Amino acid sequence: MAMRSVLESLNQGLLRAFTAIPSVYLLGEDVLDPYGGAFKVTRGLSSAFPQRVLTTPISEAGITGLAAGMALRGLRPVVEVMFGDFITLIADQVLNHLAKFRWMYNEQVTVPVVIRTPMGGRRGYGPTHSQTLEKHFIGMPGLHVIAPAAIGDPGDLLYQAIHKTRDPLLFIENKLLYLLPLQSEEQADFTIETLPGADKPAWNGLPESTFPTPCYRLRVRGAPPATVTLAAYGYMAHIAQQAMLELALEHELFCELIVPTRLAPVAAGEIRASVARTQRLLVLEEGTRALGWGAEVLAQVAEAPGAGLRAAARLAALDLPVPASGALEALVLPGAPEVIAAALKLAEKQTLSI
Amino acid sequence: MIRRNCSPMTEANHSQHRYRALYRIRRFEETVLEKFPTGVFFGTTHTYLGQEANAVGVLECLQQGDIVFSNHRCHGHFLAYGGDARALFAELMGRATGVCAGKGGSQHLQWKNFYSNGVQGGIAPVAVGMALAEKFKGSPAVTVVFLGDGTLGEGVLYEALNLASLWRAPLLFVLENNRIAQTTPLELALAGAIAARFQAFGIPCTELDTSDVEPINAAAQELLGRVRSGDGPQALLLHTQRFGPHSKGDDTRTPQEIENLKRQRDPLPIQAARLTPEWIAQIQAEVDAEISAAFQQALADPFPTAEAL
Ligand SMILES: Cc1ncc(C[n+]2csc(CCOP(=O)(O)OP(=O)(O)O)c2C)c(N)n1
Ligand SMILES: [Mg+2]
């Protein structure tokens, strides 16, 4: 069987949702065939389901509000925001409308809206088309934030989200994931275990939308027990894997990598469990450091009774906009060399300067 | 909710019903302002005093399944929709029996097909989405959304107008222009014409400057007829007057100005002129009793407990 890419998997997940669920609609800019969306995730959809794929004006807030109204009236809309950088434009709709309605209206309504958006840099798109902004949407009661990696089946995750969610859900697709092949449990260099994932009770008693949001544990195949835990999601997990191989082969530092797909409500249970074994945690993210996902994960791990944390660090983007020039972008966004250096430092291994 | 199309009411009956609906809102809101200083209500409130004919005139045209999205000034809309006065009092008082069990408060109501939210403008695209959803589902339901003149300053409203017209949403925009937004008079906030804003998006706009529920009802009837027959969204621009403060104790207008408005633009005497004094007295007595009982019942209702979270 040919290896599927993340893009193909997501595209198939969407097609499957449209085929199986007549109430699914998609709203987004430039989503019609033959173009099929700026990143082609929606390719083929409008040909197969012309009535339910709506190409929209450039009105991110408007179409997100529309989706909320559609969801309140029994449909299951999917919104594509062309670049993740523009989720700031939907912030009021998400925070003060979609994520509020179910609770504020005393559970009398549901708002099953999935908002998908390509996020992240490393493609030279410059300061307003390369950001990683999901941290601003973590900690909004009522909003799920999910991010696939090139592990497992991102398309199935998307399908489950569209099919099962009862709450608004932000689905973050790192752009560099799209062309990566999916990794499976038979992956040559790594063992990949699928953990149950979310351990986090719902916000204030709201029942969780009931679909699995798996968490993955990766180890270098045949390596001795890990002494450092890496935690990363999305494309940073891919970078972490590159670093893990080199750390194992060149430095004899063995890590295990925990890759959650659920970012909010923050689920740090599997990371905590790993840290209980390794006592060292390095959290990786492509967004800027302050008040980020990593900060929250670290806080949750540290707060747990008997955390046993001996050393912890965060590796994130520099607190700068993302430059267009590849030469500068590589300095601002964390890559495998930075992960390696940070892991060695954490493990107090001697290292040459990077 | 009075359903003109469904009820074989006589004209006299009709006038009584309308007066009752207007007076019910009036007494509810007067009670809210009167009792606020006693500390029984949480937060704030935006009363509908002076604008009652808009809600009553428009919502009388609703049919089964139709949807209303209202804004911060939603009490009148809710009551005209058929909402329960006790549940609304209870919501303002933060009681478990409130419309949303005390979670939403004055501006955040949901009951049957009635919804409200207190963020200016943001409800417009949501209402468009609701209207479209009903259309996509093949349901005959139409949607009515209420907006204020101050909300014309919000950008997302114009995205909503464009989308509504582009996709022919079965939706009626009701713009209640009371010429003031909190303390800011229209002249300091609005350039150009209101009707032209709708018309620029291909949405026909009917304009009325009256406090008489009859012509408002007739216009709404006509416009909702067009919406129902698939003509796309329509707008009803109602020039109106707010008698009370924006919320409470925050009126920057002179008492003289407000007295003048009340003399010229009160919907209640206009409607009362169609009734006999006996009917007026009877309706007033019944509604006074209803509102007072609703208030007392709500006051005796329990507060929600931690399980409600
Ligand atoms: C986005 C937003 N900005 C500000 C406010 C605060 N606010 C509440 S009502 C109001 C005035 C609204 O005026 P208008 O739309 O004319 O409605 P009216 O109060 O006259 O009915 C303001 C500024 C708000 N609720 N939402
Ligand atoms: Mg106003």
XYZ file of C-alpha atoms and ligand atoms in Angstrom:
690
model
C 0.000 0.000 0.000
C 1.354 3.421 -0.930
C 2.064 5.611 2.056
C -0.543 8.248 2.535
C 0.350 11.825 3.324
C -1.299 13.849 6.061
C -2.922 15.928 3.323
C -4.480 12.857 1.700
C -5.616 11.593 5.042
C -7.319 14.887 5.951
C -8.883 15.143 2.524
C -10.252 11.618 2.872
C -11.515 12.409 6.357
C -13.501 15.321 4.971
C -14.881 13.281 2.087
C -15.877 10.574 4.505
C -17.672 13.063 6.722
C -19.569 14.497 3.774
C -20.508 11.039 2.578
C -21.625 9.719 5.930
C -23.287 12.785 7.443
C -25.813 14.738 5.393
C -25.763 17.692 7.805
C -22.089 18.490 7.173
C -21.386 21.715 5.282
C -18.099 23.412 4.524
C -17.547 27.151 4.359
C -14.260 28.659 3.298
C -12.449 30.921 0.899
C -11.421 29.543 -2.504
C -12.477 26.029 -1.602
C -14.090 25.152 -4.930
C -12.535 22.782 -7.452
C -10.369 22.807 -9.437
C -8.444 24.970 -6.977
C -9.720 23.041 -3.967
C -8.531 25.400 -1.228
C -5.229 27.178 -0.652
C -3.655 24.006 0.723
C -5.843 21.537 -1.207
C -7.348 19.903 1.842
C -10.814 20.408 0.352
C -9.912 19.201 -3.132
C -12.675 17.152 -4.717
C -15.249 18.053 -2.112
C -17.103 20.676 -4.107
C -17.313 18.383 -7.127
C -18.805 15.593 -5.062
C -21.010 17.778 -2.864
C -21.685 20.999 -4.742
C -24.661 21.927 -2.570
C -22.792 21.627 0.691
C -19.452 23.216 -0.097
C -19.806 26.978 0.020
C -17.071 29.228 -1.242
C -17.296 32.419 0.733
C -16.307 36.050 0.597
C -13.209 37.017 2.593
C -15.198 37.284 5.802
C -13.654 35.051 8.436
C -15.730 36.385 11.329
C -18.876 36.365 9.222
C -18.578 32.766 8.109
C -17.658 31.608 11.594
C -20.793 33.315 12.907
C -22.773 31.736 10.084
C -21.449 28.345 11.079
C -22.533 28.976 14.656
C -26.052 29.757 13.505
C -26.114 26.682 11.297
C -24.908 24.521 14.179
C -27.509 25.959 16.554
C -30.097 24.854 14.017
C -28.926 21.277 13.701
C -26.236 21.267 10.998
C -22.575 20.324 11.417
C -20.612 22.991 9.612
C -16.875 22.962 8.989
C -15.116 26.294 8.513
C -11.787 26.588 6.751
C -9.770 29.649 7.739
C -7.275 29.957 4.903
C -4.280 30.815 7.089
C -4.085 30.276 10.827
C -2.828 33.827 11.176
C -6.384 34.998 10.542
C -7.951 33.252 13.514
C -7.569 36.561 15.307
C -10.414 37.736 13.077
C -12.719 35.038 14.398
C -11.694 35.432 18.035
C -14.837 37.288 19.121
C -17.101 34.874 17.343
C -15.329 31.917 18.909
C -14.999 33.322 22.413
C -18.181 35.333 22.851
C -20.515 33.338 20.661
C -19.622 29.760 19.719
C -17.820 28.744 22.891
C -20.354 30.489 25.115
C -23.708 29.397 23.768
C -23.978 25.901 25.142
C -23.075 26.786 28.696
C -24.606 30.243 28.808
C -27.872 28.879 27.470
C -27.861 26.269 30.206
C -27.173 23.241 27.978
C -30.263 23.945 25.906
C -28.234 24.095 22.689
C -25.132 22.557 21.131
C -22.665 24.214 18.777
C -20.909 21.504 16.762
C -18.618 23.608 14.568
C -15.192 22.442 13.423
C -12.854 25.269 12.403
C -9.863 23.979 10.471
C -6.848 26.067 9.751
C -3.325 25.615 8.391
C -0.818 26.997 10.871
C 2.893 27.531 11.211
C 6.021 28.676 9.406
C 9.154 27.327 7.703
C 7.854 28.206 4.263
C 9.071 31.774 4.016
C 5.599 33.289 4.033
C 6.701 36.028 6.409
C 5.347 37.634 9.558
C 1.590 37.480 8.858
C 1.345 34.063 7.184
C 3.624 31.888 9.297
C 2.511 32.221 12.868
C 1.514 29.617 15.411
C -1.361 31.253 17.240
C -3.335 28.437 18.833
C -2.012 29.299 22.286
C -4.360 32.278 22.271
C -7.276 29.870 21.954
C -6.160 27.508 24.700
C -7.980 28.187 27.924
C -11.235 29.387 26.399
C -13.900 27.458 28.284
C -16.119 25.660 25.826
C -13.580 25.430 23.011
C -11.706 22.281 22.054
C -8.349 22.679 20.348
C -7.055 19.627 18.498
C -3.873 19.278 16.467
C -2.914 16.177 14.486
C 0.659 15.064 13.901
C 1.925 12.810 11.118
C 1.141 9.859 13.355
C -1.961 7.713 13.499
C -4.764 8.841 11.246
C -5.295 12.633 11.147
C -8.160 12.208 8.698
C -9.971 9.937 11.116
C -9.389 12.436 13.900
C -10.941 15.123 11.708
C -13.803 12.826 10.776
C -14.474 11.990 14.427
C -14.372 15.663 15.355
C -16.878 16.604 12.663
C -19.066 13.630 13.446
C -19.030 13.691 17.226
C -18.247 17.115 18.607
C -20.949 18.978 20.429
C -18.814 22.022 21.001
C -16.827 24.320 18.765
C -13.489 22.807 17.935
C -10.395 24.391 16.474
C -8.445 21.921 14.339
C -4.859 23.063 13.840
C -3.053 21.692 10.779
C 0.593 22.603 10.639
C 1.381 23.353 7.003
C 4.556 21.283 6.926
C 2.628 18.228 8.043
C 0.611 18.127 4.858
C 3.244 16.447 2.722
C 4.661 14.157 5.385
C 3.857 10.460 5.086
C 1.802 9.022 7.906
C 3.766 7.010 10.403
C 2.397 3.789 11.664
C 3.262 1.420 14.443
C 5.588 -0.494 12.113
C 7.752 2.573 11.680
C 11.370 1.410 11.280
C 13.175 3.785 13.606
C 10.529 4.220 16.294
C 8.053 2.278 18.305
C 4.769 4.126 18.429
C 2.244 3.392 21.133
C -1.212 4.868 21.142
C -2.306 6.008 24.574
C -5.881 6.777 25.511
C -5.119 10.493 25.576
C -7.338 12.986 27.275
C -7.290 12.604 31.023
C -8.643 16.017 31.687
C -12.063 16.414 33.194
C -14.275 18.680 31.155
C -14.510 22.369 31.900
C -16.743 23.000 34.845
C -18.612 19.768 34.502
C -19.342 20.056 30.783
C -19.189 16.542 29.445
C -16.435 16.065 26.907
C -17.387 15.587 23.344
C -17.073 11.884 23.091
C -14.485 10.922 20.559
C -10.974 9.670 21.160
C -8.179 12.221 20.935
C -5.209 9.908 21.031
C -1.865 10.665 22.517
C 1.210 8.904 21.130
C 4.367 7.691 22.844
C 7.395 7.289 20.616
C 10.680 5.671 21.497
C 13.714 4.959 19.389
C 13.402 1.314 18.527
C 15.616 -0.858 20.682
C 16.769 2.017 22.882
C 17.285 1.622 26.634
C 14.838 3.311 29.023
C 14.493 7.023 28.400
C 15.924 9.615 30.756
C 14.261 12.639 29.170
C 10.628 13.198 28.188
C 9.959 15.327 25.155
C 6.471 16.710 24.668
C 5.432 18.152 21.331
C 2.445 18.308 18.997
C 1.942 18.853 15.296
C 5.029 19.369 13.179
C 7.222 19.913 16.258
C 6.724 16.224 16.954
C 8.370 15.460 13.609
C 11.303 17.713 14.490
C 11.514 16.054 17.877
C 11.794 12.650 16.206
C 14.732 13.839 14.108
C 16.395 15.118 17.254
C 15.686 11.890 19.151
C 17.480 9.785 16.581
C 20.558 11.947 16.676
C 20.498 12.173 20.462
C 20.374 8.390 20.652
C 22.983 7.674 18.020
C 25.452 10.503 18.605
C 25.005 11.309 22.280
C 23.555 8.187 23.833
C 20.804 10.269 25.324
C 17.524 8.408 25.130
C 14.229 10.252 25.116
C 10.613 9.313 24.869
C 8.342 11.620 22.985
C 4.740 12.247 24.008
C 2.553 13.649 21.243
C -0.906 14.713 22.323
C -3.529 15.570 19.748
C -5.659 17.435 22.262
C -4.335 20.860 23.167
C -7.414 22.164 24.979
C -8.655 21.432 27.475
C -4.978 20.814 28.179
C -4.350 17.133 28.786
C -0.973 16.572 30.430
C -1.664 13.185 32.008
C 0.411 11.093 29.627
C 3.232 13.599 29.822
C 3.087 13.437 33.604
C 3.187 9.664 33.496
C 6.282 9.753 31.326
C 7.986 12.315 33.557
C 7.343 10.036 36.514
C 9.791 7.652 34.804
C 12.318 10.093 33.338
C 12.144 12.988 35.811
C 13.157 15.355 33.027
C 10.834 17.226 30.724
C 11.481 19.288 27.628
C 8.386 20.858 26.092
C 8.607 21.912 22.455
C 6.414 24.295 20.523
C 6.581 26.404 17.390
C 4.700 29.341 18.900
C 6.293 31.978 21.086
C 7.195 30.948 24.596
C 5.340 33.253 26.965
C 2.054 31.866 28.271
C 2.128 29.112 25.709
C 1.028 25.505 25.576
C 4.397 24.486 26.999
C 4.000 26.796 29.967
C 0.665 25.229 30.799
C 1.918 21.661 30.362
C 4.906 22.358 32.529
C 2.759 23.937 35.197
C 0.399 20.961 35.238
C 3.253 18.493 35.487
C 4.960 20.486 38.239
C 1.721 20.881 40.191
C 0.987 17.178 40.310
C 1.692 15.641 43.707
C 4.978 13.765 43.685
C 5.807 15.002 40.206
C 9.420 14.005 40.730
C 10.533 16.628 38.272
C 14.304 17.134 38.476
C 14.721 19.354 35.461
C 12.395 21.030 32.994
C 12.679 23.406 30.085
C 10.663 24.907 27.285
C 11.852 25.329 23.744
C 9.782 27.684 21.652
C 10.074 30.319 18.968
C 11.973 33.474 19.791
C 9.741 36.340 20.879
C 9.866 37.902 17.441
C 7.661 37.913 14.366
C 8.454 35.111 11.920
C 10.840 36.483 9.271
C 10.366 35.752 5.582
C 14.000 34.988 4.805
C 14.737 31.326 5.335
C 18.083 32.274 6.854
C 16.350 34.273 9.591
C 13.303 32.078 9.951
C 15.552 29.176 10.889
C 16.950 31.279 13.711
C 13.557 32.256 15.061
C 11.727 28.923 14.900
C 13.035 25.960 16.892
C 14.568 23.176 14.809
C 16.196 19.823 15.516
C 19.604 21.334 16.474
C 17.942 23.453 19.143
C 16.005 20.473 20.424
C 19.221 18.472 20.661
C 21.041 21.250 22.501
C 18.162 21.793 24.894
C 17.857 18.077 25.638
C 21.571 17.718 26.292
C 21.531 20.724 28.578
C 18.565 19.319 30.434
C 20.335 16.001 30.856
C 23.505 17.810 31.906
C 25.454 16.195 29.123
C 28.449 18.043 27.808
C 27.904 19.496 24.401
C 29.762 21.591 21.936
C 28.245 24.978 21.266
C 25.605 24.979 18.570
C -47.125 35.015 21.257
C -50.048 36.265 19.258
C -50.285 34.598 15.891
C -52.429 36.657 13.652
C -52.487 33.993 10.976
C -53.520 31.247 13.337
C -56.108 32.921 15.502
C -59.538 33.945 14.285
C -59.504 37.099 16.346
C -61.893 39.943 15.873
C -60.472 43.432 15.441
C -61.422 44.389 18.980
C -59.822 41.274 20.310
C -56.757 42.029 18.363
C -56.407 45.517 19.721
C -56.807 44.181 23.233
C -54.150 41.560 22.675
C -51.748 44.120 21.378
C -52.403 46.488 24.216
C -51.890 43.664 26.655
C -48.587 42.736 25.011
C -47.381 46.342 25.066
C -48.482 46.911 28.614
C -46.930 43.656 29.767
C -43.514 44.766 28.559
C -44.048 48.223 30.038
C -44.932 46.886 33.473
C -42.147 44.338 33.420
C -39.525 46.942 32.605
C -40.899 49.489 35.050
C -40.713 46.842 37.734
C -37.116 46.094 36.802
C -36.077 49.730 37.151
C -38.142 50.193 40.282
C -36.710 47.142 42.027
C -33.117 47.400 40.877
C -32.045 49.633 43.753
C -33.258 46.998 46.231
C -30.451 44.725 45.057
C -32.591 41.812 43.900
C -31.087 41.746 40.405
C -27.548 40.899 39.365
C -25.516 42.878 36.895
C -27.238 45.356 34.728
C -30.249 45.663 32.488
C -31.345 47.439 29.323
C -35.022 48.229 29.400
C -37.280 48.408 26.393
C -39.410 51.313 27.651
C -40.703 53.351 24.726
C -39.855 50.768 22.074
C -42.529 48.211 22.930
C -44.466 48.608 19.683
C -41.478 47.348 17.671
C -41.291 43.963 19.338
C -45.039 43.519 19.557
C -45.677 44.642 15.988
C -42.963 42.511 14.441
C -43.172 39.356 16.504
C -46.922 39.103 16.144
C -46.166 37.959 12.593
C -44.180 34.929 13.674
C -45.302 31.470 12.747
C -44.510 28.153 14.354
C -40.807 27.411 14.087
C -39.679 30.939 13.262
C -36.518 32.110 14.970
C -35.654 35.317 16.803
C -32.149 36.554 17.578
C -32.132 39.505 19.892
C -29.509 41.746 21.423
C -28.726 43.293 24.803
C -32.109 45.063 24.889
C -33.960 41.782 24.741
C -36.604 41.757 27.480
C -39.281 43.249 25.262
C -38.453 40.911 22.419
C -38.537 37.934 24.748
C -41.873 38.853 26.300
C -43.428 39.649 22.918
C -42.180 36.285 21.656
C -44.250 34.704 24.391
C -41.607 34.372 27.060
C -42.572 33.907 30.666
C -42.243 36.955 32.917
C -41.419 34.906 35.969
C -38.624 33.045 34.176
C -37.224 36.360 32.967
C -37.375 37.944 36.408
C -35.774 34.804 37.790
C -32.998 35.028 35.221
C -32.303 38.635 36.194
C -32.311 37.553 39.818
C -29.923 34.703 39.075
C -32.320 31.973 40.137
C -32.359 28.318 39.148
C -35.757 28.809 37.539
C -34.471 31.519 35.215
C -34.636 31.242 31.444
C -31.060 29.929 31.474
C -30.934 28.929 35.133
C -29.145 32.129 36.035
C -26.128 31.487 33.845
C -26.917 34.098 31.241
C -28.608 36.981 32.984
C -30.382 39.896 31.386
C -28.710 39.789 27.964
C -28.307 36.077 27.357
C -31.589 34.309 26.875
C -32.509 31.118 25.094
C -35.952 29.607 25.055
C -37.619 27.648 22.250
C -36.490 29.466 19.102
C -35.537 32.664 20.893
C -31.901 33.576 21.440
C -30.109 36.707 22.607
C -26.525 37.798 23.105
C -25.032 41.001 24.441
C -22.129 41.525 22.045
C -22.957 44.222 19.529
C -23.037 42.986 15.942
C -21.806 39.455 16.520
C -25.305 38.058 16.456
C -25.873 39.214 12.879
C -23.861 36.482 11.142
C -25.202 33.915 13.603
C -28.741 34.875 12.633
C -27.829 34.614 8.952
C -26.488 31.129 9.609
C -29.693 30.124 11.353
C -31.804 31.417 8.494
C -29.650 29.561 5.982
C -29.728 26.370 8.012
C -33.522 26.392 7.922
C -33.405 27.026 4.192
C -30.914 24.209 3.621
C -33.085 21.868 5.678
C -36.091 22.779 3.583
C -37.933 24.151 6.588
C -40.328 27.070 6.087
C -38.999 28.860 9.182
C -37.726 32.400 8.855
C -35.441 34.318 11.193
C -35.785 37.808 12.664
C -32.756 39.605 14.084
C -32.959 42.808 16.146
C -30.156 45.362 15.985
C -29.665 48.883 17.336
C -28.390 51.972 15.550
C -25.147 51.968 17.528
C -24.442 48.482 16.234
C -24.109 49.900 12.730
C -20.545 50.699 13.784
C -19.577 47.017 13.943
C -17.785 45.620 10.889
C -19.040 42.060 11.174
C -22.567 43.351 10.547
C -21.578 44.230 7.006
C -20.102 40.781 6.431
C -23.455 39.437 7.558
C -25.443 41.717 5.259
C -23.309 40.654 2.319
C -23.604 36.955 3.096
C -27.328 37.166 3.793
C -28.016 38.823 0.481
C -25.539 36.724 -1.501
C -27.119 33.481 -0.309
C -30.668 34.816 -0.021
C -31.122 33.992 3.615
C -34.768 33.958 4.755
C -34.135 36.681 7.286
C -35.641 39.962 8.426
C -33.247 42.554 9.845
C -35.060 44.842 12.278
C -32.992 47.940 12.969
C -34.348 49.810 15.968
C -33.023 53.323 15.607
C -33.574 55.082 18.915
C -30.937 57.597 17.827
C -28.713 56.811 20.767
C -26.161 54.202 21.762
C -25.571 54.143 25.494
C -24.818 57.896 25.764
C -23.649 58.614 22.234
C -26.184 60.296 19.986
C -26.497 59.030 16.450
C -24.960 62.237 15.076
C -21.658 61.467 16.761
C -21.468 57.878 15.551
C -23.026 57.503 12.138
C -22.102 58.821 8.702
C -24.392 58.338 5.747
C -27.846 56.813 5.705
C -29.029 53.695 7.504
C -31.382 52.433 4.807
C -28.669 52.859 2.187
C -26.457 50.478 4.122
C -28.938 47.647 3.566
C -29.747 48.730 0.040
C -26.063 48.734 -0.893
C -26.101 44.982 -0.336
C -29.273 44.539 -2.350
C -31.466 44.218 0.741
C -34.676 46.239 0.398
C -35.274 48.457 3.405
C -38.637 49.708 4.600
C -38.500 52.690 6.907
C -41.096 53.718 9.508
C -41.122 56.527 12.030
C -43.949 55.686 14.398
C -44.760 54.331 17.816
C -48.015 52.854 16.592
C -47.970 49.080 16.666
C -50.433 48.805 13.745
C -48.306 50.163 10.912
C -45.255 48.401 12.347
C -47.174 45.159 12.279
C -48.433 45.792 8.755
C -44.917 46.515 7.499
C -43.474 43.463 9.232
C -46.277 41.315 7.846
C -45.488 42.504 4.345
C -41.731 42.050 4.685
C -41.962 38.633 6.316
C -44.309 37.633 3.522
C -41.548 38.462 1.070
C -38.986 36.619 3.149
C -41.239 33.562 3.282
C -41.814 33.579 -0.436
C -38.096 33.371 -1.118
C -37.338 36.987 -1.994
C -34.260 36.977 0.202
C -33.494 39.064 3.249
C -35.419 42.254 3.975
C -34.775 45.113 6.373
C -37.204 47.031 8.528
C -35.821 50.298 9.831
C -37.866 51.454 12.800
C -37.204 54.960 14.068
C -38.088 54.769 17.710
C -37.500 56.345 21.102
C -35.915 55.007 24.253
C -37.674 56.414 27.311
C -35.498 54.905 29.997
C -31.806 55.095 30.700
C -29.433 52.992 28.602
C -29.139 50.607 31.517
C -29.892 52.246 34.829
C -29.162 55.704 36.121
C -27.008 56.475 33.100
C -29.209 58.807 31.110
C -27.345 61.871 29.931
C -30.406 63.448 28.343
C -32.339 66.172 30.180
C -35.582 65.192 31.950
C -37.308 67.756 29.741
C -36.116 65.983 26.596
C -37.396 62.657 27.875
C -40.748 64.133 28.912
C -41.169 65.484 25.401
C -40.401 62.083 23.917
C -42.921 60.417 26.174
C -45.614 62.913 25.255
C -45.052 62.462 21.546
C -43.984 58.875 21.144
C -45.565 56.596 23.713
C -46.958 53.479 22.027
C -49.371 52.742 24.885
C -51.775 55.700 24.625
C -51.743 55.267 20.852
C -52.957 51.717 21.210
C -55.214 52.545 24.163
C -57.140 54.956 21.952
C -58.501 51.877 20.154
C -59.965 50.392 23.350
C -62.748 51.256 25.714
C -61.700 52.579 29.129
C -63.165 49.424 30.676
C -60.923 47.205 28.619
C -57.899 49.308 29.375
C -58.611 49.126 33.079
C -59.222 45.398 32.961
C -56.074 44.623 30.978
C -53.988 46.849 33.203
C -55.337 45.200 36.335
C -54.705 41.711 34.968
C -51.196 42.494 33.778
C -50.323 44.345 36.986
C -51.334 41.247 38.898
C -49.437 38.940 36.523
C -46.212 40.944 36.692
C -46.368 41.439 40.401
C -47.010 37.723 40.960
C -44.204 36.839 38.554
C -41.832 39.082 40.462
C -42.813 37.645 43.824
C -42.571 34.060 42.603
C -39.143 34.660 41.123
C -38.037 36.272 44.350
C -39.032 33.128 46.225
C -37.252 30.844 43.732
C -34.038 29.109 44.755
C -30.567 30.126 43.704
C -28.671 27.597 41.613
C -26.061 25.512 43.382
C -22.612 24.311 42.406
C -24.069 21.346 40.507
C -25.357 23.789 37.911
C -21.803 24.617 36.895
C -19.106 44.785 20.949
C -19.728 45.617 22.013
N -19.242 46.839 22.276
C -19.769 47.581 23.264
C -20.816 47.115 24.021
C -21.382 47.927 25.177
N -22.733 48.373 24.798
C -23.826 47.706 25.178
S -25.205 48.344 24.529
C -24.353 49.562 23.761
C -25.077 50.563 22.931
C -25.777 49.903 21.816
O -26.480 50.870 21.106
P -27.542 50.452 20.028
O -26.980 49.442 19.114
O -28.016 51.711 19.404
O -28.695 49.741 20.853
P -29.597 50.384 21.978
O -28.875 50.267 23.260
O -29.853 51.800 21.612
O -30.819 49.558 21.964
C -23.005 49.459 24.016
C -21.970 50.391 23.516
C -21.285 45.816 23.700
N -22.270 45.238 24.408
N -20.754 45.110 22.688
Mg -29.643 52.867 19.871
